[in-house]
Amino acid sequence: MEPSADTVEIITCIFLILVSLIGNTLLIYSTRRCSSSRGLQTSFVLIFSLGFDHLIKNLVVNVMKVAYSSGGRLDSAGCKVLRFTEVLTTTLSIWFMLYLALLYCHKLDRITHPLNETGNLNHRKNHLRVTFLLWTAGIIVCIPILAYSKQSESLSVGNDTLVQFTSVLYENCKIDIENVQLDYYYEKIFLICIDLLPLVISVFICFHISFLLLEQKKVTYGDIWIGEDPSEVAILRGAKLGISLVFLITTLWISHFILVCFLKNLEIFYFVPAVLTVLSSGFSAISPYLLMLIHYKVKLEFFSCSKKGKAIPQSSNIIVSPYS
C-alpha cells in the first residue's frame, strides 16, 4: 500500500525543518560569537545572511506546507505569503552565493597574485552596504507577488479514475498575477532570469576559482612561498567549499525548475510533492554544515561551544589577512 502524498510531504518538510533549524542555528550562533570576539569580517556577514535566509525559508515555507498538508485552510493571503517567501528566500540564496563566490575569487586572486601595498581595510563597510542592498532588492523584486497576485481557482479537469497528487505550493496554493502581460513578463521571464543569470555567472566564477587554485598550487613552490598562513588556508578551504556550494544550489535549482515544468505529467506519482520540497529546501538544510567549515574561526567557535563554553586557545601568532 502506497503512503499518502500528504503524509510523505509532511514527513519530508518536518525532517528538513529540523535539519535546517539545527544547522542554521549553530551556524548563526557560532558566527555571532566569532564576530563579537574577533571583529566582524565580510565572510561572517554573508554566512550570517545565508543562515538567516535559510531559517526564514524553513520556518515559514515548510511550516506552512505542513499546516496546509495537514488539512489547513488555503486562503488567498496565506498563499501569497507562502509564494512570496519561497521566491524571496530562493532568490536571496542564489544572490548571496554569487556574492560569496565573487568574494572568495577576489581573496584567492590576492594570495595568488600578491599586491605590494596593504589591502584596504575599509572595504568591510562597503560589503555591509552591498549585503543590505541585496536584502532590499530581493524584497522589492518580490513585492508584485503580494500586490498584484491572487489565488487561482481550483480546476478539476481530467479522468476521475486517474489519481493525481498535487503540490501544496504549485497546485493547491497556486498564485496568478491578475494582469496577463505582467504575469507573463514578471512570472515567466523576470523571476526566472533573476535566478538563472546569477547561477550562470556563479558557475563561470567557480571555473575561474578552479584555475586560480591550480595556479596557486604552482606558485607555492616558487620563490614567493611564505608558509602555511592560517588565514590563507581558510581562504583556500572557503574557495573549494564555495565551488561545491555553487554547484549544489545550481543542480538543485535546475532540477526543481525542470520538475515544475513537467509537473502536469508527473502528478500521478505520490512522491513528486516531496521531491519538489527536497529540491527547493535541500540547500537550506545542507549548506549550513558546509558553511561552518568555510572559515576556520567559525569552526573553532563551534567546537568551543560544544565543550561547555571552554574556548579553544588561539595562537597569538595568527595574522588575519586584510582580505578576510
mmCIF file of C-alpha atoms in Angstrom:
data_model
loop_
_atom_site.group_PDB
_atom_site.id
_atom_site.type_symbol
_atom_site.label_atom_id
_atom_site.label_comp_id
_atom_site.label_asym_id
_atom_site.label_seq_id
_atom_site.Cartn_x
_atom_site.Cartn_y
_atom_site.Cartn_z
ATOM 1 C CA MET A 1 0.000 0.000 0.000
ATOM 2 C CA GLU A 2 1.435 3.340 -1.097
ATOM 3 C CA PRO A 3 1.653 6.048 1.581
ATOM 4 C CA SER A 4 -0.411 9.199 1.265
ATOM 5 C CA ALA A 5 1.196 12.014 -0.736
ATOM 6 C CA ASP A 6 0.361 14.483 2.034
ATOM 7 C CA THR A 7 1.954 12.207 4.636
ATOM 8 C CA VAL A 8 5.170 11.899 2.634
ATOM 9 C CA GLU A 9 5.303 15.659 2.097
ATOM 10 C CA ILE A 10 4.667 16.380 5.791
ATOM 11 C CA ILE A 11 7.422 13.962 6.893
ATOM 12 C CA THR A 12 9.823 15.481 4.354
ATOM 13 C CA CYS A 13 9.051 19.032 5.486
ATOM 14 C CA ILE A 14 9.451 18.180 9.174
ATOM 15 C CA PHE A 15 12.782 16.461 8.522
ATOM 16 C CA LEU A 16 14.085 19.438 6.512
ATOM 17 C CA ILE A 17 12.852 21.884 9.159
ATOM 18 C CA LEU A 18 14.686 20.024 11.946
ATOM 19 C CA VAL A 19 17.926 19.589 9.993
ATOM 20 C CA SER A 20 17.912 23.195 8.810
ATOM 21 C CA LEU A 21 16.921 24.593 12.208
ATOM 22 C CA ILE A 22 19.773 22.792 13.974
ATOM 23 C CA GLY A 23 22.378 23.580 11.327
ATOM 24 C CA ASN A 24 21.497 27.236 10.743
ATOM 25 C CA THR A 25 21.068 27.976 14.456
ATOM 26 C CA LEU A 26 24.546 26.594 15.177
ATOM 27 C CA LEU A 27 25.905 28.473 12.163
ATOM 28 C CA ILE A 28 24.425 31.826 13.231
ATOM 29 C CA TYR A 29 25.397 31.369 16.886
ATOM 30 C CA SER A 30 28.981 30.357 16.074
ATOM 31 C CA THR A 31 29.344 33.202 13.578
ATOM 32 C CA ARG A 32 27.929 35.703 16.081
ATOM 33 C CA ARG A 33 30.329 34.575 18.824
ATOM 34 C CA CYS A 34 33.240 34.621 16.423
ATOM 35 C CA SER A 35 32.432 38.100 15.079
ATOM 36 C CA SER A 36 31.859 39.574 18.560
ATOM 37 C CA SER A 37 35.176 38.259 19.886
ATOM 38 C CA ARG A 38 37.376 38.881 16.839
ATOM 39 C CA GLY A 39 35.634 41.594 14.863
ATOM 40 C CA LEU A 40 33.071 41.445 12.087
ATOM 41 C CA GLN A 41 34.514 40.179 8.822
ATOM 42 C CA THR A 42 32.974 40.197 5.363
ATOM 43 C CA SER A 43 32.632 36.423 5.142
ATOM 44 C CA PHE A 44 30.869 36.412 8.533
ATOM 45 C CA VAL A 45 28.249 38.861 7.232
ATOM 46 C CA LEU A 46 27.481 36.678 4.226
ATOM 47 C CA ILE A 47 27.398 33.476 6.270
ATOM 48 C CA PHE A 48 25.062 35.103 8.792
ATOM 49 C CA SER A 49 22.793 36.365 5.988
ATOM 50 C CA LEU A 50 22.649 32.930 4.372
ATOM 51 C CA GLY A 51 21.816 31.256 7.678
ATOM 52 C CA PHE A 52 19.055 33.767 8.429
ATOM 53 C CA ASP A 53 17.631 33.383 4.913
ATOM 54 C CA HIS A 54 17.569 29.586 5.289
ATOM 55 C CA LEU A 55 15.786 29.828 8.640
ATOM 56 C CA ILE A 56 13.092 32.036 7.092
ATOM 57 C CA LYS A 57 12.547 29.539 4.285
ATOM 58 C CA ASN A 58 12.062 26.578 6.598
ATOM 59 C CA LEU A 59 10.203 28.301 9.420
ATOM 60 C CA VAL A 60 7.744 29.969 7.038
ATOM 61 C CA VAL A 61 7.514 27.986 3.792
ATOM 62 C CA ASN A 62 7.871 24.434 5.097
ATOM 63 C CA VAL A 63 5.865 25.082 8.263
ATOM 64 C CA MET A 64 3.018 26.461 6.133
ATOM 65 C CA LYS A 65 3.287 23.423 3.857
ATOM 66 C CA VAL A 66 2.917 21.154 6.874
ATOM 67 C CA ALA A 67 -0.116 23.132 8.055
ATOM 68 C CA TYR A 68 -1.787 23.069 4.654
ATOM 69 C CA SER A 69 -0.976 19.393 4.006
ATOM 70 C CA SER A 70 -2.480 18.561 7.396
ATOM 71 C CA GLY A 71 -5.828 19.976 6.316
ATOM 72 C CA GLY A 72 -5.388 23.684 6.966
ATOM 73 C CA ARG A 73 -7.445 26.222 5.054
ATOM 74 C CA LEU A 74 -5.893 27.599 1.869
ATOM 75 C CA ASP A 75 -6.810 31.297 1.808
ATOM 76 C CA SER A 76 -5.513 33.881 -0.648
ATOM 77 C CA ALA A 77 -3.430 35.805 1.920
ATOM 78 C CA GLY A 78 -1.689 32.659 3.140
ATOM 79 C CA CYS A 79 -0.884 31.571 -0.397
ATOM 80 C CA LYS A 80 0.568 34.986 -1.187
ATOM 81 C CA VAL A 81 2.825 34.850 1.865
ATOM 82 C CA LEU A 82 3.871 31.277 1.003
ATOM 83 C CA ARG A 83 4.746 32.130 -2.585
ATOM 84 C CA PHE A 84 6.416 35.440 -1.659
ATOM 85 C CA THR A 85 8.647 33.822 0.976
ATOM 86 C CA GLU A 86 9.555 30.913 -1.294
ATOM 87 C CA VAL A 87 10.615 33.193 -4.162
ATOM 88 C CA LEU A 88 12.399 35.684 -1.877
ATOM 89 C CA THR A 89 14.447 33.134 0.063
ATOM 90 C CA THR A 90 15.416 31.201 -3.070
ATOM 91 C CA THR A 91 16.492 34.355 -4.882
ATOM 92 C CA LEU A 92 18.475 35.661 -1.916
ATOM 93 C CA SER A 93 20.247 32.312 -1.514
ATOM 94 C CA ILE A 94 21.356 32.472 -5.145
ATOM 95 C CA TRP A 95 22.463 36.112 -4.880
ATOM 96 C CA PHE A 96 24.378 35.529 -1.655
ATOM 97 C CA MET A 97 26.118 32.503 -3.159
ATOM 98 C CA LEU A 98 27.110 34.620 -6.176
ATOM 99 C CA TYR A 99 28.490 37.256 -3.823
ATOM 100 C CA LEU A 100 30.309 34.613 -1.779
ATOM 101 C CA ALA A 101 31.871 33.200 -4.958
ATOM 102 C CA LEU A 102 32.983 36.703 -6.004
ATOM 103 C CA LEU A 103 34.405 37.348 -2.556
ATOM 104 C CA TYR A 104 36.497 34.186 -2.440
ATOM 105 C CA CYS A 105 37.546 34.648 -6.047
ATOM 106 C CA HIS A 106 38.896 38.068 -5.057
ATOM 107 C CA LYS A 107 40.575 36.698 -1.920
ATOM 108 C CA LEU A 108 42.170 33.836 -3.836
ATOM 109 C CA ASP A 109 43.376 36.186 -6.556
ATOM 110 C CA ARG A 110 45.073 38.359 -3.916
ATOM 111 C CA ILE A 111 47.022 35.475 -2.369
ATOM 112 C CA THR A 112 47.886 34.077 -5.804
ATOM 113 C CA HIS A 113 48.962 37.489 -7.133
ATOM 114 C CA PRO A 114 50.004 39.449 -4.009
ATOM 115 C CA LEU A 115 49.896 43.236 -4.121
ATOM 116 C CA ASN A 116 52.774 45.344 -2.938
ATOM 117 C CA GLU A 117 50.539 47.645 -0.905
ATOM 118 C CA THR A 118 48.428 46.682 2.105
ATOM 119 C CA GLY A 119 44.816 45.751 1.420
ATOM 120 C CA ASN A 120 42.099 48.307 2.075
ATOM 121 C CA LEU A 121 40.596 47.602 5.498
ATOM 122 C CA ASN A 122 37.678 49.987 4.893
ATOM 123 C CA HIS A 123 36.127 47.668 2.331
ATOM 124 C CA ARG A 124 34.078 45.922 5.054
ATOM 125 C CA LYS A 125 31.615 48.806 5.287
ATOM 126 C CA ASN A 126 31.067 48.568 1.538
ATOM 127 C CA HIS A 127 30.355 44.859 1.831
ATOM 128 C CA LEU A 128 27.846 45.577 4.604
ATOM 129 C CA ARG A 129 26.099 48.055 2.318
ATOM 130 C CA VAL A 130 26.039 45.542 -0.543
ATOM 131 C CA THR A 131 24.563 42.861 1.725
ATOM 132 C CA PHE A 132 21.869 45.274 2.900
ATOM 133 C CA LEU A 133 21.139 46.273 -0.708
ATOM 134 C CA LEU A 134 20.743 42.614 -1.693
ATOM 135 C CA TRP A 135 18.144 42.110 1.045
ATOM 136 C CA THR A 136 16.339 45.294 -0.032
ATOM 137 C CA ALA A 137 16.460 44.436 -3.739
ATOM 138 C CA GLY A 138 15.174 40.921 -3.073
ATOM 139 C CA ILE A 139 12.150 42.248 -1.172
ATOM 140 C CA ILE A 140 11.445 44.875 -3.845
ATOM 141 C CA VAL A 141 11.519 42.461 -6.789
ATOM 142 C CA CYS A 142 9.112 40.120 -4.958
ATOM 143 C CA ILE A 143 6.605 42.821 -3.947
ATOM 144 C CA PRO A 144 4.380 42.264 -7.057
ATOM 145 C CA ILE A 145 3.588 38.784 -5.729
ATOM 146 C CA LEU A 146 1.876 40.387 -2.731
ATOM 147 C CA ALA A 147 0.480 43.431 -4.544
ATOM 148 C CA TYR A 148 -0.839 42.114 -7.849
ATOM 149 C CA SER A 149 -1.464 38.403 -7.396
ATOM 150 C CA LYS A 150 -4.478 36.338 -6.429
ATOM 151 C CA GLN A 151 -5.124 32.698 -5.645
ATOM 152 C CA SER A 152 -6.047 30.628 -8.691
ATOM 153 C CA GLU A 153 -9.362 28.848 -8.754
ATOM 154 C CA SER A 154 -9.111 25.076 -8.421
ATOM 155 C CA LEU A 155 -9.854 23.286 -11.672
ATOM 156 C CA SER A 156 -10.730 19.616 -11.606
ATOM 157 C CA VAL A 157 -10.134 18.517 -15.139
ATOM 158 C CA GLY A 158 -9.313 15.071 -16.382
ATOM 159 C CA ASN A 159 -10.171 11.429 -15.879
ATOM 160 C CA ASP A 160 -11.778 10.700 -12.496
ATOM 161 C CA THR A 161 -10.181 7.245 -12.412
ATOM 162 C CA LEU A 162 -6.694 8.767 -12.518
ATOM 163 C CA VAL A 163 -5.387 9.632 -9.080
ATOM 164 C CA GLN A 164 -3.482 12.921 -9.034
ATOM 165 C CA PHE A 165 -1.185 14.059 -6.240
ATOM 166 C CA THR A 166 -0.887 17.834 -6.224
ATOM 167 C CA SER A 167 1.777 20.042 -4.699
ATOM 168 C CA VAL A 168 0.730 22.498 -1.988
ATOM 169 C CA LEU A 169 2.803 25.338 -3.405
ATOM 170 C CA TYR A 170 2.360 24.853 -7.145
ATOM 171 C CA GLU A 171 -1.173 23.479 -7.420
ATOM 172 C CA ASN A 172 -3.284 23.784 -4.256
ATOM 173 C CA CYS A 173 -1.855 27.215 -3.479
ATOM 174 C CA LYS A 174 -1.131 28.466 -6.967
ATOM 175 C CA ILE A 175 -0.801 32.239 -7.383
ATOM 176 C CA ASP A 176 -1.501 34.146 -10.615
ATOM 177 C CA ILE A 177 -0.890 37.798 -11.478
ATOM 178 C CA GLU A 178 -4.202 39.425 -12.451
ATOM 179 C CA ASN A 179 -2.686 41.369 -15.356
ATOM 180 C CA VAL A 180 -1.943 38.910 -18.179
ATOM 181 C CA GLN A 181 1.061 40.805 -19.564
ATOM 182 C CA LEU A 182 2.515 41.373 -16.105
ATOM 183 C CA ASP A 183 2.022 37.696 -15.313
ATOM 184 C CA TYR A 184 3.904 36.664 -18.457
ATOM 185 C CA TYR A 185 6.819 39.099 -18.267
ATOM 186 C CA TYR A 186 7.174 39.005 -14.486
ATOM 187 C CA GLU A 187 6.353 35.398 -13.563
ATOM 188 C CA LYS A 188 7.545 33.594 -16.687
ATOM 189 C CA ILE A 189 10.584 35.717 -17.611
ATOM 190 C CA PHE A 190 11.753 38.137 -14.896
ATOM 191 C CA LEU A 191 11.636 35.798 -11.887
ATOM 192 C CA ILE A 192 13.422 33.076 -13.829
ATOM 193 C CA CYS A 193 16.120 35.423 -15.139
ATOM 194 C CA ILE A 194 16.979 36.913 -11.727
ATOM 195 C CA ASP A 195 17.750 33.378 -10.556
ATOM 196 C CA LEU A 196 19.211 31.835 -13.684
ATOM 197 C CA LEU A 197 21.627 34.622 -14.661
ATOM 198 C CA PRO A 198 23.345 34.764 -11.238
ATOM 199 C CA LEU A 199 23.623 30.970 -11.277
ATOM 200 C CA VAL A 200 25.306 31.032 -14.688
ATOM 201 C CA ILE A 201 27.682 33.784 -13.562
ATOM 202 C CA SER A 202 28.449 31.856 -10.365
ATOM 203 C CA VAL A 203 29.368 28.750 -12.352
ATOM 204 C CA PHE A 204 31.794 30.727 -14.543
ATOM 205 C CA ILE A 205 33.310 32.299 -11.430
ATOM 206 C CA CYS A 206 33.802 28.808 -9.983
ATOM 207 C CA PHE A 207 35.708 27.793 -13.106
ATOM 208 C CA HIS A 208 37.927 30.833 -12.599
ATOM 209 C CA ILE A 209 38.391 29.901 -8.921
ATOM 210 C CA SER A 210 39.439 26.415 -10.018
ATOM 211 C CA PHE A 211 42.003 27.960 -12.364
ATOM 212 C CA LEU A 212 43.316 30.160 -9.522
ATOM 213 C CA LEU A 213 43.570 27.140 -7.218
ATOM 214 C CA LEU A 214 45.705 25.329 -9.771
ATOM 215 C CA GLU A 215 47.810 28.433 -10.273
ATOM 216 C CA GLN A 216 48.217 28.939 -6.523
ATOM 217 C CA LYS A 217 49.388 25.345 -6.083
ATOM 218 C CA LYS A 218 52.190 26.013 -8.570
ATOM 219 C CA VAL A 219 53.046 29.383 -7.050
ATOM 220 C CA THR A 220 53.561 27.906 -3.570
ATOM 221 C CA TYR A 221 56.574 26.004 -4.904
ATOM 222 C CA GLY A 222 58.131 29.155 -6.294
ATOM 223 C CA ASP A 223 60.281 31.812 -4.701
ATOM 224 C CA ILE A 224 57.387 33.678 -3.022
ATOM 225 C CA TRP A 225 56.111 30.771 -0.926
ATOM 226 C CA ILE A 226 55.644 32.106 2.646
ATOM 227 C CA GLY A 227 54.428 29.060 4.552
ATOM 228 C CA GLU A 228 51.156 27.802 5.966
ATOM 229 C CA ASP A 229 49.402 31.008 6.992
ATOM 230 C CA PRO A 230 46.092 30.107 8.727
ATOM 231 C CA SER A 231 44.143 32.912 7.062
ATOM 232 C CA GLU A 232 45.301 31.802 3.617
ATOM 233 C CA VAL A 233 44.462 28.184 4.432
ATOM 234 C CA ALA A 234 40.970 29.385 5.368
ATOM 235 C CA ILE A 235 40.668 31.191 2.019
ATOM 236 C CA LEU A 236 41.716 28.078 0.118
ATOM 237 C CA ARG A 237 39.232 25.978 2.094
ATOM 238 C CA GLY A 238 36.488 28.543 1.570
ATOM 239 C CA ALA A 239 37.133 28.713 -2.164
ATOM 240 C CA LYS A 240 36.931 24.932 -2.529
ATOM 241 C CA LEU A 241 33.774 24.663 -0.439
ATOM 242 C CA GLY A 242 32.321 27.653 -2.283
ATOM 243 C CA ILE A 243 32.639 25.741 -5.549
ATOM 244 C CA SER A 244 30.775 22.798 -4.013
ATOM 245 C CA LEU A 245 28.012 25.069 -2.687
ATOM 246 C CA VAL A 246 27.546 26.840 -6.024
ATOM 247 C CA PHE A 247 27.267 23.593 -7.964
ATOM 248 C CA LEU A 248 24.928 22.200 -5.288
ATOM 249 C CA ILE A 249 22.495 25.111 -5.462
ATOM 250 C CA THR A 250 22.721 25.185 -9.272
ATOM 251 C CA THR A 251 21.935 21.479 -9.565
ATOM 252 C CA LEU A 252 19.009 21.722 -7.140
ATOM 253 C CA TRP A 253 17.569 24.817 -8.855
ATOM 254 C CA ILE A 254 17.770 23.348 -12.366
ATOM 255 C CA SER A 255 16.283 20.032 -11.223
ATOM 256 C CA HIS A 256 13.479 21.864 -9.431
ATOM 257 C CA PHE A 257 12.787 24.054 -12.483
ATOM 258 C CA ILE A 258 12.610 21.051 -14.827
ATOM 259 C CA LEU A 259 10.313 19.166 -12.463
ATOM 260 C CA VAL A 260 7.951 22.150 -12.177
ATOM 261 C CA CYS A 261 7.841 22.466 -15.981
ATOM 262 C CA PHE A 262 6.711 18.835 -16.312
ATOM 263 C CA LEU A 263 4.596 18.809 -13.165
ATOM 264 C CA LYS A 264 1.341 18.146 -15.030
ATOM 265 C CA ASN A 265 2.769 14.916 -16.445
ATOM 266 C CA LEU A 266 4.102 13.717 -13.079
ATOM 267 C CA GLU A 267 1.079 14.229 -10.820
ATOM 268 C CA ILE A 268 0.283 10.521 -10.844
ATOM 269 C CA PHE A 269 3.344 9.867 -8.643
ATOM 270 C CA TYR A 270 2.699 10.333 -4.918
ATOM 271 C CA PHE A 271 6.312 11.257 -4.126
ATOM 272 C CA VAL A 272 6.535 14.239 -6.517
ATOM 273 C CA PRO A 273 5.411 16.886 -3.948
ATOM 274 C CA ALA A 274 8.027 15.600 -1.507
ATOM 275 C CA VAL A 275 10.718 15.671 -4.204
ATOM 276 C CA LEU A 276 9.791 19.275 -5.015
ATOM 277 C CA THR A 277 10.193 20.146 -1.350
ATOM 278 C CA VAL A 278 13.615 18.494 -1.174
ATOM 279 C CA LEU A 279 14.806 20.293 -4.305
ATOM 280 C CA SER A 280 13.546 23.689 -3.125
ATOM 281 C CA SER A 281 14.674 23.421 0.520
ATOM 282 C CA GLY A 282 17.546 20.940 0.344
ATOM 283 C CA PHE A 283 20.170 23.648 0.006
ATOM 284 C CA SER A 284 18.949 25.446 3.129
ATOM 285 C CA ALA A 285 19.262 22.180 5.081
ATOM 286 C CA ILE A 286 22.669 21.009 3.796
ATOM 287 C CA SER A 287 24.584 24.258 3.281
ATOM 288 C CA PRO A 288 24.928 25.414 6.931
ATOM 289 C CA TYR A 289 27.040 22.366 7.771
ATOM 290 C CA LEU A 290 29.345 23.177 4.844
ATOM 291 C CA LEU A 291 29.369 26.901 5.616
ATOM 292 C CA MET A 292 30.661 26.175 9.132
ATOM 293 C CA LEU A 293 33.727 24.604 7.513
ATOM 294 C CA ILE A 294 34.497 27.592 5.288
ATOM 295 C CA HIS A 295 36.076 29.725 7.996
ATOM 296 C CA TYR A 296 38.356 28.052 10.489
ATOM 297 C CA LYS A 297 37.395 30.596 13.180
ATOM 298 C CA VAL A 298 33.721 29.724 12.927
ATOM 299 C CA LYS A 299 34.641 26.043 13.154
ATOM 300 C CA LEU A 300 36.732 26.681 16.263
ATOM 301 C CA GLU A 301 33.906 28.644 17.864
ATOM 302 C CA PHE A 302 31.523 25.770 17.140
ATOM 303 C CA PHE A 303 33.789 23.231 18.818
ATOM 304 C CA SER A 304 34.426 25.568 21.744
ATOM 305 C CA CYS A 305 30.662 25.850 22.269
ATOM 306 C CA SER A 306 30.359 22.076 22.269
ATOM 307 C CA LYS A 307 32.911 21.864 25.113
ATOM 308 C CA LYS A 308 30.751 23.632 27.711
ATOM 309 C CA GLY A 309 31.963 27.089 26.848
ATOM 310 C CA LYS A 310 35.671 26.326 27.192
ATOM 311 C CA ALA A 311 37.331 28.344 24.490
ATOM 312 C CA ILE A 312 39.959 26.651 22.417
ATOM 313 C CA PRO A 313 43.254 28.507 22.838
ATOM 314 C CA GLN A 314 44.190 30.620 19.838
ATOM 315 C CA SER A 315 47.739 31.218 18.753
ATOM 316 C CA SER A 316 48.857 34.812 19.205
ATOM 317 C CA ASN A 317 50.962 34.478 16.061
ATOM 318 C CA ILE A 318 47.961 34.246 13.736
ATOM 319 C CA ILE A 319 47.863 37.243 11.423
ATOM 320 C CA VAL A 320 44.479 37.804 9.854
ATOM 321 C CA SER A 321 44.597 38.562 6.170
ATOM 322 C CA PRO A 322 43.371 42.086 5.270
ATOM 323 C CA TYR A 323 41.173 40.426 2.626
ATOM 324 C CA SER A 324 39.274 38.217 5.116
#
